[in-house]
CSV table of C-alpha atoms in Angstrom, one decimal:
chain,number,residue,atom,x,y,z
A,175,MET,CA,127.5,127.2,118.0
A,176,MET,CA,127.3,124.0,116.2
A,177,ILE,CA,124.3,121.7,117.3
A,178,LEU,CA,125.3,118.0,117.9
A,179,THR,CA,123.0,115.4,119.3
A,180,PRO,CA,123.2,111.6,119.8
A,181,THR,CA,120.8,111.0,117.0
A,182,MET,CA,123.5,112.6,114.7
A,183,THR,CA,126.7,111.4,116.3
A,184,GLY,CA,125.8,108.2,118.0
A,185,ILE,CA,127.2,107.6,121.4
A,186,ALA,CA,130.4,106.8,122.9
A,187,SER,CA,130.7,103.0,123.9
A,188,PRO,CA,133.4,100.4,124.2
A,189,GLU,CA,131.2,98.3,121.6
A,190,PRO,CA,130.1,100.9,118.9
A,191,LEU,CA,129.0,98.0,116.7
A,192,GLN,CA,126.3,97.1,119.1
A,193,ASN,CA,125.6,100.2,121.0
A,194,ALA,CA,126.4,103.4,118.9
A,195,PHE,CA,122.7,103.9,118.2
A,196,LYS,CA,119.6,102.3,119.7
A,197,VAL,CA,118.1,100.7,116.5
A,198,LYS,CA,117.9,101.0,112.9
A,199,SER,CA,114.3,102.3,112.4
A,200,VAL,CA,114.1,103.3,108.6
A,201,PRO,CA,115.4,101.5,105.5
A,202,HIS,CA,116.7,104.5,103.7
A,203,ALA,CA,117.8,107.9,104.7
A,204,GLY,CA,116.8,111.2,103.2
A,205,ARG,CA,115.7,114.8,103.8
A,206,SER,CA,112.6,116.7,102.9
A,207,GLY,CA,112.2,119.9,101.0
A,208,SER,CA,110.4,118.9,97.8
A,209,ARG,CA,106.8,120.0,97.3
A,210,PRO,CA,103.9,118.2,95.6
A,211,VAL,CA,103.5,119.2,92.0
A,212,ASN,CA,100.1,119.5,90.2
A,213,LEU,CA,100.8,117.0,87.5
A,214,THR,CA,98.4,118.0,84.9
A,215,PRO,CA,98.0,116.0,81.6
A,216,ALA,CA,99.5,118.9,79.7
A,217,LEU,CA,102.6,118.9,82.1
A,218,TRP,CA,102.8,115.1,81.8
A,219,HIS,CA,102.8,115.3,78.0
A,220,GLN,CA,105.5,118.0,78.2
A,221,TRP,CA,107.7,115.9,80.2
A,222,TRP,CA,107.7,113.0,77.8
A,223,GLN,CA,108.4,115.2,74.8
A,224,GLN,CA,111.5,116.8,76.5
A,225,PRO,CA,114.9,115.1,76.0
A,226,SER,CA,116.5,113.8,79.2
A,227,LYS,CA,119.5,115.7,80.6
A,228,SER,CA,120.7,112.8,82.7
A,229,ASN,CA,123.8,111.0,81.8
A,230,GLN,CA,122.9,107.7,83.4
A,231,ARG,CA,119.3,106.3,83.5
A,232,ALA,CA,117.3,103.4,84.6
A,233,LEU,CA,113.9,101.8,84.0
A,234,TYR,CA,111.9,100.5,86.9
A,235,ILE,CA,109.0,98.2,86.1
A,236,HIS,CA,106.6,97.0,89.0
A,237,ILE,CA,104.8,93.7,89.0
A,238,PRO,CA,102.6,94.0,92.1
A,239,PHE,CA,101.4,90.5,92.8
A,240,CYS,CA,102.3,87.9,95.3
A,241,ARG,CA,101.1,84.4,96.2
A,242,LYS,CA,101.6,84.9,99.8
A,243,ARG,CA,102.3,87.7,102.3
A,244,CYS,CA,105.5,87.0,104.0
A,245,SER,CA,105.7,87.8,107.9
A,246,PHE,CA,108.3,90.7,107.5
A,247,CYS,CA,106.4,92.4,104.6
A,248,ASN,CA,104.3,95.5,105.0
A,249,PHE,CA,103.7,96.2,101.2
A,250,PHE,CA,101.6,93.3,100.0
A,251,GLU,CA,99.5,94.6,97.3
A,252,ASN,CA,97.6,92.0,95.3
A,253,GLY,CA,97.2,88.3,95.3
A,254,THR,CA,98.7,86.4,92.5
A,255,ASN,CA,96.0,85.3,89.9
A,256,PRO,CA,96.9,84.2,86.3
A,257,GLU,CA,94.2,86.2,84.7
A,258,ARG,CA,94.9,89.4,86.6
A,259,ILE,CA,98.5,89.1,85.9
A,260,SER,CA,98.0,88.4,82.2
A,261,ARG,CA,95.7,91.5,81.9
A,262,TYR,CA,98.1,93.7,83.8
A,263,VAL,CA,101.2,92.5,81.8
A,264,SER,CA,99.3,93.2,78.5
A,265,ARG,CA,98.5,96.7,79.6
A,266,LEU,CA,101.9,97.3,81.1
A,267,CYS,CA,103.7,96.3,77.8
A,268,GLU,CA,101.4,98.5,75.8
A,269,GLN,CA,102.4,101.4,78.1
A,270,LEU,CA,106.1,100.6,77.7
A,271,ARG,CA,105.8,100.4,73.9
A,272,ILE,CA,104.3,104.0,73.8
A,273,ALA,CA,106.9,105.3,76.3
A,274,ALA,CA,109.7,103.9,74.4
A,275,ASP,CA,108.9,105.9,71.3
A,276,THR,CA,108.9,109.2,73.1
A,277,PRO,CA,111.8,111.9,72.9
A,278,LEU,CA,112.4,111.5,76.7
A,279,ALA,CA,113.0,107.7,76.3
A,280,GLN,CA,115.0,107.9,73.1
A,281,SER,CA,117.2,110.8,74.0
A,282,GLN,CA,119.7,109.0,76.2
A,283,PRO,CA,120.3,105.3,76.6
A,284,PHE,CA,119.5,103.3,79.7
A,285,ASP,CA,122.2,101.7,81.8
A,286,THR,CA,120.0,99.3,83.7
A,287,VAL,CA,116.4,97.9,84.0
A,288,TYR,CA,115.0,96.3,87.2
A,289,VAL,CA,111.7,94.5,87.1
A,290,GLY,CA,110.6,94.4,90.8
A,291,GLY,CA,107.6,93.7,92.9
A,292,GLY,CA,105.7,92.0,94.3
A,293,THR,CA,106.9,88.8,92.7
A,294,PRO,CA,107.6,89.3,89.1
A,295,THR,CA,108.6,85.5,88.8
A,296,ASP,CA,104.8,84.8,89.2
A,297,MET,CA,104.4,85.8,85.5
A,298,GLN,CA,104.3,83.0,83.0
A,299,ALA,CA,107.0,82.3,80.5
A,300,ASP,CA,105.2,84.0,77.7
A,301,GLU,CA,104.5,87.0,79.8
A,302,ILE,CA,108.2,87.3,80.7
A,303,ALA,CA,109.0,87.1,77.0
A,304,MET,CA,106.4,89.8,76.2
A,305,LEU,CA,107.9,92.1,78.9
A,306,GLY,CA,111.4,91.5,77.6
A,307,ALA,CA,110.3,92.4,74.0
A,308,ALA,CA,108.7,95.6,75.4
A,309,ILE,CA,112.0,96.5,77.3
A,310,SER,CA,114.0,96.0,74.1
A,311,LYS,CA,112.3,99.0,72.5
A,312,PHE,CA,114.2,101.3,74.8
A,313,PRO,CA,117.7,102.3,73.9
A,314,LEU,CA,120.0,100.3,76.2
A,315,ILE,CA,123.7,100.6,76.5
A,316,LYS,CA,125.7,97.7,75.4
A,317,ASN,CA,125.7,94.9,78.0
A,318,ALA,CA,123.0,96.7,80.1
A,319,GLU,CA,122.1,95.1,83.3
A,320,VAL,CA,118.5,93.9,83.0
A,321,SER,CA,117.3,92.3,86.4
A,322,LEU,CA,114.2,90.1,87.2
A,323,GLU,CA,113.3,89.9,90.9
A,324,GLY,CA,111.3,87.2,92.5
A,325,ARG,CA,111.4,83.9,94.3
A,326,LEU,CA,112.7,80.5,93.4
A,327,ASN,CA,109.5,78.6,94.0
A,328,GLY,CA,107.6,78.5,90.7
A,329,PHE,CA,110.6,79.7,88.7
A,330,ASP,CA,110.8,76.7,86.4
A,331,ASP,CA,113.0,76.0,83.4
A,332,ASP,CA,110.5,77.4,81.0
A,333,LYS,CA,110.5,80.8,82.7
A,334,TRP,CA,114.4,80.7,83.2
A,335,HIS,CA,115.0,80.2,79.5
A,336,SER,CA,112.4,82.6,78.4
A,337,ALA,CA,114.0,85.4,80.6
A,338,LEU,CA,117.4,84.4,79.2
A,339,ASP,CA,116.2,84.5,75.7
A,340,ASN,CA,114.6,87.9,76.1
A,341,GLY,CA,117.2,90.1,77.5
A,342,PHE,CA,117.3,89.4,81.2
A,343,ASN,CA,120.8,88.8,82.5
A,344,ARG,CA,120.5,89.2,86.3
A,345,PHE,CA,118.1,87.4,88.7
A,346,SER,CA,117.5,88.5,92.2
A,347,PHE,CA,115.7,86.0,94.5
A,348,GLY,CA,114.5,86.6,97.9
A,349,VAL,CA,115.7,83.7,100.0
A,350,GLN,CA,115.7,85.5,103.4
A,351,SER,CA,116.9,82.4,105.3
A,352,PHE,CA,117.9,78.8,104.2
A,353,ASP,CA,116.7,77.3,107.5
A,354,THR,CA,113.5,75.3,106.9
A,355,HIS,CA,111.7,76.2,110.2
A,356,VAL,CA,112.7,79.9,110.0
A,357,ARG,CA,111.4,80.0,106.5
A,358,GLN,CA,108.1,78.4,107.3
A,359,ALA,CA,107.5,80.9,110.1
A,360,ALA,CA,108.3,83.7,107.7
A,361,GLY,CA,105.8,82.4,105.1
A,362,ARG,CA,108.3,81.1,102.6
A,363,PHE,CA,107.7,78.0,100.5
A,364,ASP,CA,110.7,75.8,99.8
A,365,ASP,CA,113.1,74.0,102.2
A,366,LYS,CA,116.8,74.4,102.4
A,367,ASP,CA,117.8,71.5,100.1
A,368,THR,CA,115.4,72.5,97.4
A,369,LEU,CA,116.8,76.1,97.4
A,370,LEU,CA,120.4,75.0,97.3
A,371,SER,CA,119.8,72.5,94.5
A,372,ARG,CA,118.1,75.2,92.3
A,373,LEU,CA,120.7,77.9,93.1
A,374,ASN,CA,123.5,75.6,92.2
A,375,GLU,CA,121.9,74.8,89.0
A,376,LEU,CA,121.0,78.4,88.0
A,377,SER,CA,124.5,79.6,89.0
A,378,GLN,CA,126.2,77.2,86.4
A,379,HIS,CA,125.1,79.6,83.7
A,380,PRO,CA,128.2,81.0,82.0
A,381,SER,CA,127.1,84.8,82.1
A,382,ALA,CA,123.9,85.4,84.1
A,383,SER,CA,124.2,86.9,87.6
A,384,ILE,CA,122.4,85.2,90.3
A,385,VAL,CA,121.8,87.2,93.4
A,386,ILE,CA,120.1,86.4,96.6
A,387,ASP,CA,118.8,88.4,99.6
A,388,LEU,CA,119.1,87.2,103.1
A,389,ILE,CA,117.6,88.9,106.3
A,390,PHE,CA,119.2,88.7,109.7
A,391,GLY,CA,117.0,89.2,112.9
A,392,LEU,CA,114.0,86.9,111.7
A,393,PRO,CA,112.0,85.1,114.4
A,394,GLY,CA,113.7,81.8,115.2
A,395,GLN,CA,116.9,82.9,113.6
A,396,THR,CA,119.7,82.2,116.2
A,397,LEU,CA,123.3,83.2,115.6
A,398,ASP,CA,124.1,79.5,114.9
A,399,ILE,CA,121.3,79.4,112.2
A,400,TRP,CA,122.5,82.7,110.7
A,401,GLN,CA,126.0,81.3,110.4
A,402,GLN,CA,124.6,78.2,108.6
A,403,ASP,CA,122.7,80.7,106.2
A,404,LEU,CA,126.0,82.4,105.4
A,405,GLN,CA,127.7,79.2,104.7
A,406,ALA,CA,124.9,78.1,102.6
A,407,VAL,CA,125.4,81.3,100.4
A,408,ILE,CA,129.0,80.4,99.8
A,409,ASP,CA,128.0,76.7,99.0
A,410,SER,CA,125.1,77.7,96.6
A,411,GLY,CA,127.3,79.1,94.0
A,412,VAL,CA,125.5,82.5,93.7
A,413,HIS,CA,127.3,85.4,92.4
A,414,GLY,CA,126.1,88.0,94.8
A,415,VAL,CA,124.2,88.5,98.2
A,416,ASP,CA,122.5,91.2,100.1
A,417,LEU,CA,122.4,91.0,103.9
A,418,TYR,CA,119.5,93.1,105.1
A,419,GLN,CA,118.7,93.8,108.8
A,420,LEU,CA,115.1,93.1,109.8
A,421,ILE,CA,113.7,96.4,110.9
A,422,GLY,CA,110.4,97.2,112.6
A,423,LEU,CA,108.0,98.2,109.9
A,424,GLY,CA,104.5,98.8,111.0
A,425,GLY,CA,101.7,96.5,109.6
A,426,THR,CA,103.8,93.3,109.3
A,427,ARG,CA,102.7,90.2,111.0
A,428,ILE,CA,105.9,90.3,113.0
A,429,ASP,CA,105.0,93.8,114.1
A,430,ARG,CA,101.4,92.7,115.1
A,431,ALA,CA,102.7,89.8,117.1
A,432,SER,CA,105.4,92.1,118.8
A,433,GLU,CA,102.5,94.6,119.9
A,434,LYS,CA,101.0,91.6,121.7
A,435,GLY,CA,104.2,90.8,123.4
A,436,LYS,CA,104.8,87.7,121.3
A,437,ILE,CA,107.4,86.4,118.9
A,438,LEU,CA,105.9,85.2,115.6
A,439,GLY,CA,107.2,81.6,114.9
A,440,THR,CA,106.9,77.9,115.5
A,441,ASP,CA,107.3,76.2,118.9
A,442,GLU,CA,110.9,75.6,117.9
A,443,SER,CA,111.7,79.3,117.1
A,444,GLU,CA,110.6,81.4,120.1
A,445,PHE,CA,113.7,83.6,119.7
A,446,GLN,CA,114.3,86.9,118.0
A,447,ALA,CA,117.5,88.8,117.8
A,448,ASP,CA,117.7,92.3,119.4
A,449,SER,CA,119.7,95.1,117.9
A,450,GLN,CA,122.9,94.1,119.6
A,451,MET,CA,122.6,90.5,118.3
A,452,ARG,CA,121.8,91.8,114.8
A,453,ALA,CA,124.9,93.9,114.9
A,454,GLN,CA,127.1,90.6,115.7
A,455,MET,CA,125.1,88.9,112.7
A,456,TYR,CA,126.1,91.6,110.4
A,457,ALA,CA,129.8,91.5,111.6
A,458,TYR,CA,130.0,87.7,111.2
A,459,GLY,CA,128.4,87.9,107.7
A,460,ALA,CA,130.8,90.8,106.5
A,461,ASN,CA,133.9,89.0,108.0
A,462,LEU,CA,133.0,85.5,106.6
A,463,LEU,CA,132.3,86.8,103.0
A,464,GLU,CA,135.4,89.0,102.8
A,465,SER,CA,137.6,86.2,104.2
A,466,ASN,CA,136.4,84.1,101.4
A,467,GLN,CA,137.4,86.8,98.9
A,468,TRP,CA,134.0,88.3,98.3
A,469,GLN,CA,134.1,92.0,97.3
A,470,ARG,CA,132.0,94.4,99.2
A,471,LEU,CA,130.1,96.8,96.8
A,472,SER,CA,128.0,98.6,99.5
A,473,SER,CA,127.3,98.2,103.3
A,474,CYS,CA,125.0,95.3,102.6
A,475,HIS,CA,126.0,93.9,99.2
A,476,TRP,CA,128.9,91.5,98.3
A,477,ARG,CA,129.8,89.8,95.1
A,478,ARG,CA,131.8,86.6,94.4
A,479,ASP,CA,133.1,87.7,91.0
A,480,ASN,CA,132.9,90.5,88.5
A,481,ARG,CA,129.8,89.3,86.7
A,482,GLU,CA,127.7,90.7,89.5
A,483,ARG,CA,127.5,94.5,89.0
A,484,SER,CA,124.7,95.7,91.0
A,485,ILE,CA,124.3,98.6,88.7
A,486,TYR,CA,120.7,99.5,89.4
A,487,ASN,CA,121.2,99.5,93.2
A,488,SER,CA,124.4,101.6,92.9
A,489,LEU,CA,123.0,104.1,90.5
A,490,ALA,CA,119.6,104.5,92.3
A,491,LYS,CA,121.5,105.9,95.2
A,492,SER,CA,123.2,108.5,92.8
A,493,GLY,CA,120.1,110.4,92.1
A,494,ILE,CA,119.9,109.3,88.4
A,495,GLU,CA,116.7,109.4,86.3
A,496,ILE,CA,114.5,106.4,86.8
A,497,LEU,CA,111.5,106.1,84.6
A,498,PRO,CA,108.8,104.2,86.6
A,499,PHE,CA,106.1,102.0,85.0
A,500,GLY,CA,103.2,100.1,86.7
A,501,ALA,CA,100.9,100.3,89.7
A,502,GLY,CA,103.1,101.3,92.8
A,503,ALA,CA,106.2,102.1,90.8
A,504,GLY,CA,108.4,104.9,91.9
A,505,GLY,CA,111.2,106.9,90.2
A,506,SER,CA,112.1,110.4,88.8
A,507,ILE,CA,111.6,112.3,85.6
A,508,HIS,CA,113.5,115.5,84.9
A,509,GLY,CA,114.4,115.6,88.6
A,510,HIS,CA,110.8,115.3,89.8
A,511,GLY,CA,110.1,112.4,92.2
A,512,VAL,CA,107.3,110.3,90.8
A,513,MET,CA,105.3,107.6,92.5
A,514,ASN,CA,102.3,105.8,90.8
A,515,ALA,CA,99.4,105.0,93.2
A,516,ARG,CA,99.2,101.3,94.2
A,517,SER,CA,95.5,100.7,93.3
A,518,LEU,CA,95.4,98.2,90.6
A,519,THR,CA,91.7,99.0,89.9
A,520,ASN,CA,92.7,102.7,89.3
A,521,TRP,CA,95.7,101.9,87.3
A,522,HIS,CA,93.6,99.9,84.8
A,523,LEU,CA,90.8,102.6,84.7
A,524,ALA,CA,93.5,105.1,83.7
A,525,HIS,CA,94.2,103.0,80.8
A,526,SER,CA,90.8,102.0,79.7
A,527,GLN,CA,88.7,105.2,79.9
A,528,PRO,CA,88.8,108.2,77.7
A,529,THR,CA,91.0,110.9,79.2
A,530,ASP,CA,92.2,114.4,78.2
A,531,VAL,CA,95.6,113.3,77.2
A,532,ILE,CA,97.2,115.5,74.5
A,533,ASP,CA,97.8,112.7,72.0
A,534,GLU,CA,98.3,108.9,71.8
A,535,ALA,CA,102.1,109.3,71.7
A,536,THR,CA,102.3,110.1,75.4
A,537,PRO,CA,102.1,107.2,78.0
A,538,THR,CA,98.9,107.3,80.0
A,539,LYS,CA,99.1,109.5,83.2
A,540,VAL,CA,98.2,107.1,85.9
A,541,PRO,CA,97.1,108.2,89.5
A,542,GLY,CA,99.8,109.0,91.9
A,543,MET,CA,102.0,111.9,93.1
A,544,ALA,CA,104.9,114.0,91.9
A,545,LEU,CA,107.4,116.3,93.7
A,546,SER,CA,109.3,119.2,92.8
A,547,PRO,CA,113.1,118.7,92.2
A,548,ASN,CA,115.2,118.4,95.3
A,549,PRO,CA,117.6,121.5,95.1
A,550,SER,CA,120.3,119.4,97.0
A,551,ALA,CA,119.8,116.3,95.0
A,552,GLU,CA,123.4,116.1,93.6
A,553,LEU,CA,125.0,116.7,97.1
A,554,ASP,CA,122.6,114.3,98.9
A,555,ALA,CA,123.6,111.6,96.2
A,556,ILE,CA,127.3,112.1,97.1
A,557,PHE,CA,126.6,111.6,100.8
A,558,LYS,CA,124.4,108.5,100.2
A,559,ARG,CA,126.7,106.9,97.7
A,560,GLY,CA,129.9,107.6,99.8
A,561,LEU,CA,128.4,106.4,103.2
A,562,ASP,CA,126.7,103.4,101.8
A,563,GLY,CA,129.9,102.4,99.9
A,564,GLY,CA,132.0,103.1,103.1
A,565,THR,CA,134.1,106.0,102.0
A,566,LEU,CA,133.2,109.6,101.5
A,567,GLN,CA,135.9,111.3,99.4
A,568,PHE,CA,136.4,115.0,100.5
A,569,SER,CA,137.4,116.1,97.0
A,570,GLN,CA,133.6,115.9,96.1
A,571,LEU,CA,132.7,118.4,98.8
A,572,GLU,CA,133.2,122.1,98.8
A,573,ALA,CA,135.7,123.4,101.3
A,574,SER,CA,133.3,125.4,103.3
A,575,LEU,CA,130.8,122.6,103.6
A,576,LEU,CA,133.7,120.1,104.4
A,577,GLN,CA,134.7,122.6,107.3
A,578,GLN,CA,131.2,122.7,108.5
A,579,LEU,CA,131.0,119.0,108.7
A,580,GLN,CA,134.2,118.6,110.6
A,581,PRO,CA,132.5,118.4,114.2
A,582,LEU,CA,130.2,115.7,113.0
A,583,PHE,CA,133.0,113.8,111.4
A,584,HIS,CA,135.2,114.0,114.5
A,585,ALA,CA,132.3,112.8,116.7
A,586,TRP,CA,131.9,109.8,114.5
A,587,GLN,CA,135.5,109.1,114.8
A,588,THR,CA,135.5,109.5,118.5
A,589,ASN,CA,132.5,107.1,118.7
A,590,GLY,CA,134.2,104.4,116.7
A,591,LEU,CA,132.0,104.8,113.6
A,592,ALA,CA,134.6,106.3,111.1
A,593,GLN,CA,138.3,107.1,110.6
A,594,LEU,CA,139.4,110.5,109.3
A,595,ASN,CA,142.3,111.4,107.1
A,596,ASN,CA,143.1,114.3,105.0
A,597,ASP,CA,141.3,113.0,101.9
A,598,ALA,CA,138.4,111.0,103.1
A,599,LEU,CA,136.1,109.6,105.9
A,600,THR,CA,136.1,105.9,106.0
A,601,LEU,CA,133.5,104.0,108.0
A,602,THR,CA,134.6,101.2,110.4
A,603,LEU,CA,132.7,98.0,110.5
A,604,ALA,CA,130.5,99.6,113.1
A,605,GLY,CA,129.8,102.5,110.9
A,606,ARG,CA,128.9,100.4,107.9
A,607,PHE,CA,126.3,98.7,110.2
A,608,TRP,CA,124.9,102.0,111.3
A,609,ASN,CA,125.5,103.9,108.0
A,610,VAL,CA,121.7,104.6,107.5
A,611,ASN,CA,121.5,106.2,111.0
A,612,MET,CA,124.7,108.1,110.2
A,613,GLN,CA,123.1,109.4,106.8
A,614,THR,CA,119.9,110.3,108.7
A,615,GLY,CA,122.2,112.2,111.3
A,616,LEU,CA,124.1,114.0,108.7
A,617,PHE,CA,121.0,115.4,107.1
A,618,GLU,CA,119.7,116.4,110.5
A,619,PHE,CA,123.0,118.1,111.2
A,620,LEU,CA,122.7,120.0,108.0
A,621,ALA,CA,119.1,121.1,108.7
A,622,GLU,CA,120.0,122.3,112.3
A,623,ASN,CA,123.2,124.1,111.4
A,624,LYS,CA,122.3,126.0,108.2
């Protein structure tokens, strides 16, 4: 007998958008099964000397510095300091140049590069140039997407032109909200007019893609303010936008205030949307963007035109190989999940002290963890990619597995989360809002019904 629970299926409700599940509690779905690997220097060397078997690949480069901790962030790592950043970038570029010359790096081209953080735009213009030069040592496909993440505050013309001149062609800025009061409560710097002016200016570039993130559910962000935020996206001229729901991550300033029964914000913003209101915010955003001919690329990402490709975000959900660099960077090598430890001190020590590495042609092994390959990685990628995109094509699944999943799919349809036909499962608007819960439920279903 098949086991079905509300955490897998959601619940029946006249308003599935608001009520199918209680709350979104995790940013990403996945299932366990991988085991820790003893990553010895010899094994690390072996990995870098073996050609890649992945047809599509990415680089992820981490810049773990921020000038300020935002209220919704639980992964603040290191305060911005020019001397610390300069030392870090110098070591990082040395590491990249060594890695680029290995059989692993040279065996297959890279489709996309993502420089994330932290706040990578806190680097100086010459450091951005240095990093771009190091990235260029890797084999990249023609017109590879090379993204620089950060914030608009402090991203002056010198940095902008340095990035453009050194291979960066996509820029992802964390705006979160345009409303000045909401931004101040969240720990952001600039006001609405400053943001709109700068985004309009950068978006005039003939080929670079300008993308911004918005968060719905921030303290003080009413539905009316959210509607103004979305109109500002359209007015700004940007080429892509992510709409992210605020979720209750432990350790944030918002979370600590909530534990005390308070709402973090100014006197003007003693309001915070609950899960039902956030569902309405999502629906309004999706409908407004799509009525203005923005194309949906995933459950949370839309683009104005074809210059915005969102390659890294799309491929990362497909289980591709991602070579990670820098303290706190995560990725995968030969199917092994890899996560570098966050400690900046330990990261520098690994690069400065004599070690038992095999030779100088292998990147330094930094502290962190590695996991055994996920035996169901390819199948998991099909589920994640399909549900995140809104359509799961049945032709990608074996007949026996498809038959096993029918009770879950029918329950989703009954509960207003999806529509079934002979060829595919297509998520409704409610399903797109709850897609991470649905992914989590699917993996739970498979684990309980082996």
